[in-house]
């Protein structure tokens, strides 16, 4: 029987680092917000790609929408260096394009 040494018993062993998420910037903020919104309702981007009627099938509550808005507007202000009004306008545009319907 072979004598195997578990790497974790080696004092110099370092566990592999988890993959780093890319920094949210102008190039990926839209995708990040879509993924964040879908995660709030228990869905993924892969599920949305598989369901052509995702926009009409999936909804969020008013409370979820307000929570999403509270997350998205400060993020847009930070990423784009917008003032509050411009960030709100950008969020409204994003919500019209990609936002889930609100249904209580």
PDB file of C-alpha atoms in Angstrom:
ATOM      1  CA  UNK A   1       0.000   0.000   0.000  1.00  0.00           C
ATOM      2  CA  UNK A   2       1.367   3.386  -0.976  1.00  0.00           C
ATOM      3  CA  UNK A   3       2.109   5.943   1.693  1.00  0.00           C
ATOM      4  CA  UNK A   4       0.315   9.114   0.667  1.00  0.00           C
ATOM      5  CA  UNK A   5       1.021  12.376   2.447  1.00  0.00           C
ATOM      6  CA  UNK A   6      -1.859  14.781   2.788  1.00  0.00           C
ATOM      7  CA  UNK A   7      -0.697  18.204   1.608  1.00  0.00           C
ATOM      8  CA  UNK A   8      -2.667  19.816   4.419  1.00  0.00           C
ATOM      9  CA  UNK A   9      -0.323  18.156   6.950  1.00  0.00           C
ATOM     10  CA  UNK A  10       2.648  19.938   5.382  1.00  0.00           C
ATOM     11  CA  UNK A  11       3.381  23.133   7.401  1.00  0.00           C
ATOM     12  CA  UNK A  12       4.207  25.034   4.213  1.00  0.00           C
ATOM     13  CA  UNK A  13       0.871  24.123   2.597  1.00  0.00           C
ATOM     14  CA  UNK A  14      -1.257  27.076   1.548  1.00  0.00           C
ATOM     15  CA  UNK A  15      -4.804  26.367   0.423  1.00  0.00           C
ATOM     16  CA  UNK A  16      -5.685  27.609  -3.037  1.00  0.00           C
ATOM     17  CA  UNK A  17      -7.166  31.093  -3.083  1.00  0.00           C
ATOM     18  CA  UNK A  18     -10.763  31.369  -4.214  1.00  0.00           C
ATOM     19  CA  UNK A  19     -11.174  33.065  -7.567  1.00  0.00           C
ATOM     20  CA  UNK A  20     -11.355  36.822  -7.212  1.00  0.00           C
ATOM     21  CA  UNK A  21     -14.453  38.586  -8.434  1.00  0.00           C
ATOM     22  CA  UNK A  22     -13.667  41.287 -10.948  1.00  0.00           C
ATOM     23  CA  UNK A  23     -13.824  44.828  -9.663  1.00  0.00           C
ATOM     24  CA  UNK A  24     -17.112  46.502 -10.534  1.00  0.00           C
ATOM     25  CA  UNK A  25     -16.407  49.198 -13.096  1.00  0.00           C
ATOM     26  CA  UNK A  26     -18.011  50.886 -16.095  1.00  0.00           C
ATOM     27  CA  UNK A  27     -17.572  47.817 -18.264  1.00  0.00           C
ATOM     28  CA  UNK A  28     -19.392  45.359 -16.007  1.00  0.00           C
ATOM     29  CA  UNK A  29     -21.721  47.361 -13.742  1.00  0.00           C
ATOM     30  CA  UNK A  30     -24.800  46.575 -15.868  1.00  0.00           C
ATOM     31  CA  UNK A  31     -24.146  42.843 -15.785  1.00  0.00           C
ATOM     32  CA  UNK A  32     -23.466  43.028 -12.054  1.00  0.00           C
ATOM     33  CA  UNK A  33     -26.784  44.793 -11.415  1.00  0.00           C
ATOM     34  CA  UNK A  34     -28.697  42.270 -13.521  1.00  0.00           C
ATOM     35  CA  UNK A  35     -27.085  39.378 -11.633  1.00  0.00           C
ATOM     36  CA  UNK A  36     -27.732  41.072  -8.284  1.00  0.00           C
ATOM     37  CA  UNK A  37     -31.392  41.656  -9.145  1.00  0.00           C
ATOM     38  CA  UNK A  38     -31.881  38.068 -10.293  1.00  0.00           C
ATOM     39  CA  UNK A  39     -30.192  36.761  -7.145  1.00  0.00           C
ATOM     40  CA  UNK A  40     -32.715  38.718  -5.071  1.00  0.00           C
ATOM     41  CA  UNK A  41     -35.512  36.589  -6.548  1.00  0.00           C
ATOM     42  CA  UNK A  42     -33.548  33.332  -6.459  1.00  0.00           C
ATOM     43  CA  UNK A  43     -32.667  33.183 -10.152  1.00  0.00           C
ATOM     44  CA  UNK A  44     -29.426  33.202 -12.135  1.00  0.00           C
ATOM     45  CA  UNK A  45     -28.331  34.710 -15.410  1.00  0.00           C
ATOM     46  CA  UNK A  46     -28.058  31.204 -16.886  1.00  0.00           C
ATOM     47  CA  UNK A  47     -31.717  30.592 -16.049  1.00  0.00           C
ATOM     48  CA  UNK A  48     -32.654  33.883 -17.704  1.00  0.00           C
ATOM     49  CA  UNK A  49     -30.776  32.904 -20.854  1.00  0.00           C
ATOM     50  CA  UNK A  50     -32.661  29.588 -20.944  1.00  0.00           C
ATOM     51  CA  UNK A  51     -36.065  31.227 -20.456  1.00  0.00           C
ATOM     52  CA  UNK A  52     -36.978  33.659 -23.258  1.00  0.00           C
ATOM     53  CA  UNK A  53     -40.011  34.789 -21.239  1.00  0.00           C
ATOM     54  CA  UNK A  54     -38.020  35.570 -18.086  1.00  0.00           C
ATOM     55  CA  UNK A  55     -39.145  39.185 -18.079  1.00  0.00           C
ATOM     56  CA  UNK A  56     -42.841  38.298 -18.031  1.00  0.00           C
ATOM     57  CA  UNK A  57     -42.485  35.201 -15.823  1.00  0.00           C
ATOM     58  CA  UNK A  58     -40.378  36.568 -12.960  1.00  0.00           C
ATOM     59  CA  UNK A  59     -41.388  39.382 -10.628  1.00  0.00           C
ATOM     60  CA  UNK A  60     -40.144  41.082  -7.494  1.00  0.00           C
ATOM     61  CA  UNK A  61     -41.993  42.735  -4.642  1.00  0.00           C
ATOM     62  CA  UNK A  62     -42.042  46.464  -3.980  1.00  0.00           C
ATOM     63  CA  UNK A  63     -39.848  45.890  -0.920  1.00  0.00           C
ATOM     64  CA  UNK A  64     -37.307  43.951  -3.012  1.00  0.00           C
ATOM     65  CA  UNK A  65     -37.339  46.707  -5.625  1.00  0.00           C
ATOM     66  CA  UNK A  66     -36.680  49.377  -2.995  1.00  0.00           C
ATOM     67  CA  UNK A  67     -33.827  47.296  -1.561  1.00  0.00           C
ATOM     68  CA  UNK A  68     -32.373  46.893  -5.058  1.00  0.00           C
ATOM     69  CA  UNK A  69     -32.690  50.630  -5.675  1.00  0.00           C
ATOM     70  CA  UNK A  70     -30.913  51.394  -2.366  1.00  0.00           C
ATOM     71  CA  UNK A  71     -28.065  49.166  -3.520  1.00  0.00           C
ATOM     72  CA  UNK A  72     -27.886  50.290  -7.149  1.00  0.00           C
ATOM     73  CA  UNK A  73     -27.960  54.090  -6.855  1.00  0.00           C
ATOM     74  CA  UNK A  74     -24.928  54.413  -4.533  1.00  0.00           C
ATOM     75  CA  UNK A  75     -23.089  51.898  -6.720  1.00  0.00           C
ATOM     76  CA  UNK A  76     -23.816  53.959  -9.842  1.00  0.00           C
ATOM     77  CA  UNK A  77     -22.679  57.110  -8.025  1.00  0.00           C
ATOM     78  CA  UNK A  78     -19.398  55.443  -7.097  1.00  0.00           C
ATOM     79  CA  UNK A  79     -18.646  53.767 -10.434  1.00  0.00           C
ATOM     80  CA  UNK A  80     -19.575  56.683 -12.693  1.00  0.00           C
ATOM     81  CA  UNK A  81     -18.845  59.506 -10.227  1.00  0.00           C
ATOM     82  CA  UNK A  82     -22.436  60.703 -10.676  1.00  0.00           C
ATOM     83  CA  UNK A  83     -24.379  63.029  -8.445  1.00  0.00           C
ATOM     84  CA  UNK A  84     -27.550  61.607  -6.894  1.00  0.00           C
ATOM     85  CA  UNK A  85     -29.925  62.929  -9.566  1.00  0.00           C
ATOM     86  CA  UNK A  86     -27.867  61.512 -12.444  1.00  0.00           C
ATOM     87  CA  UNK A  87     -27.546  58.158 -10.647  1.00  0.00           C
ATOM     88  CA  UNK A  88     -31.330  58.048 -10.117  1.00  0.00           C
ATOM     89  CA  UNK A  89     -31.928  58.821 -13.798  1.00  0.00           C
ATOM     90  CA  UNK A  90     -29.471  56.112 -14.815  1.00  0.00           C
ATOM     91  CA  UNK A  91     -31.155  53.631 -12.473  1.00  0.00           C
ATOM     92  CA  UNK A  92     -34.559  54.498 -13.948  1.00  0.00           C
ATOM     93  CA  UNK A  93     -33.206  53.844 -17.453  1.00  0.00           C
ATOM     94  CA  UNK A  94     -31.640  50.565 -16.308  1.00  0.00           C
ATOM     95  CA  UNK A  95     -34.878  49.533 -14.622  1.00  0.00           C
ATOM     96  CA  UNK A  96     -36.883  50.193 -17.790  1.00  0.00           C
ATOM     97  CA  UNK A  97     -34.474  48.112 -19.852  1.00  0.00           C
ATOM     98  CA  UNK A  98     -33.654  45.239 -17.497  1.00  0.00           C
ATOM     99  CA  UNK A  99     -35.747  45.576 -14.342  1.00  0.00           C
ATOM    100  CA  UNK A 100     -38.086  42.851 -13.226  1.00  0.00           C
ATOM    101  CA  UNK A 101     -41.778  43.646 -13.002  1.00  0.00           C
ATOM    102  CA  UNK A 102     -43.074  44.586  -9.579  1.00  0.00           C
ATOM    103  CA  UNK A 103     -45.906  42.456  -8.255  1.00  0.00           C
ATOM    104  CA  UNK A 104     -47.023  42.311  -4.634  1.00  0.00           C
TER     105      UNK A 104
END
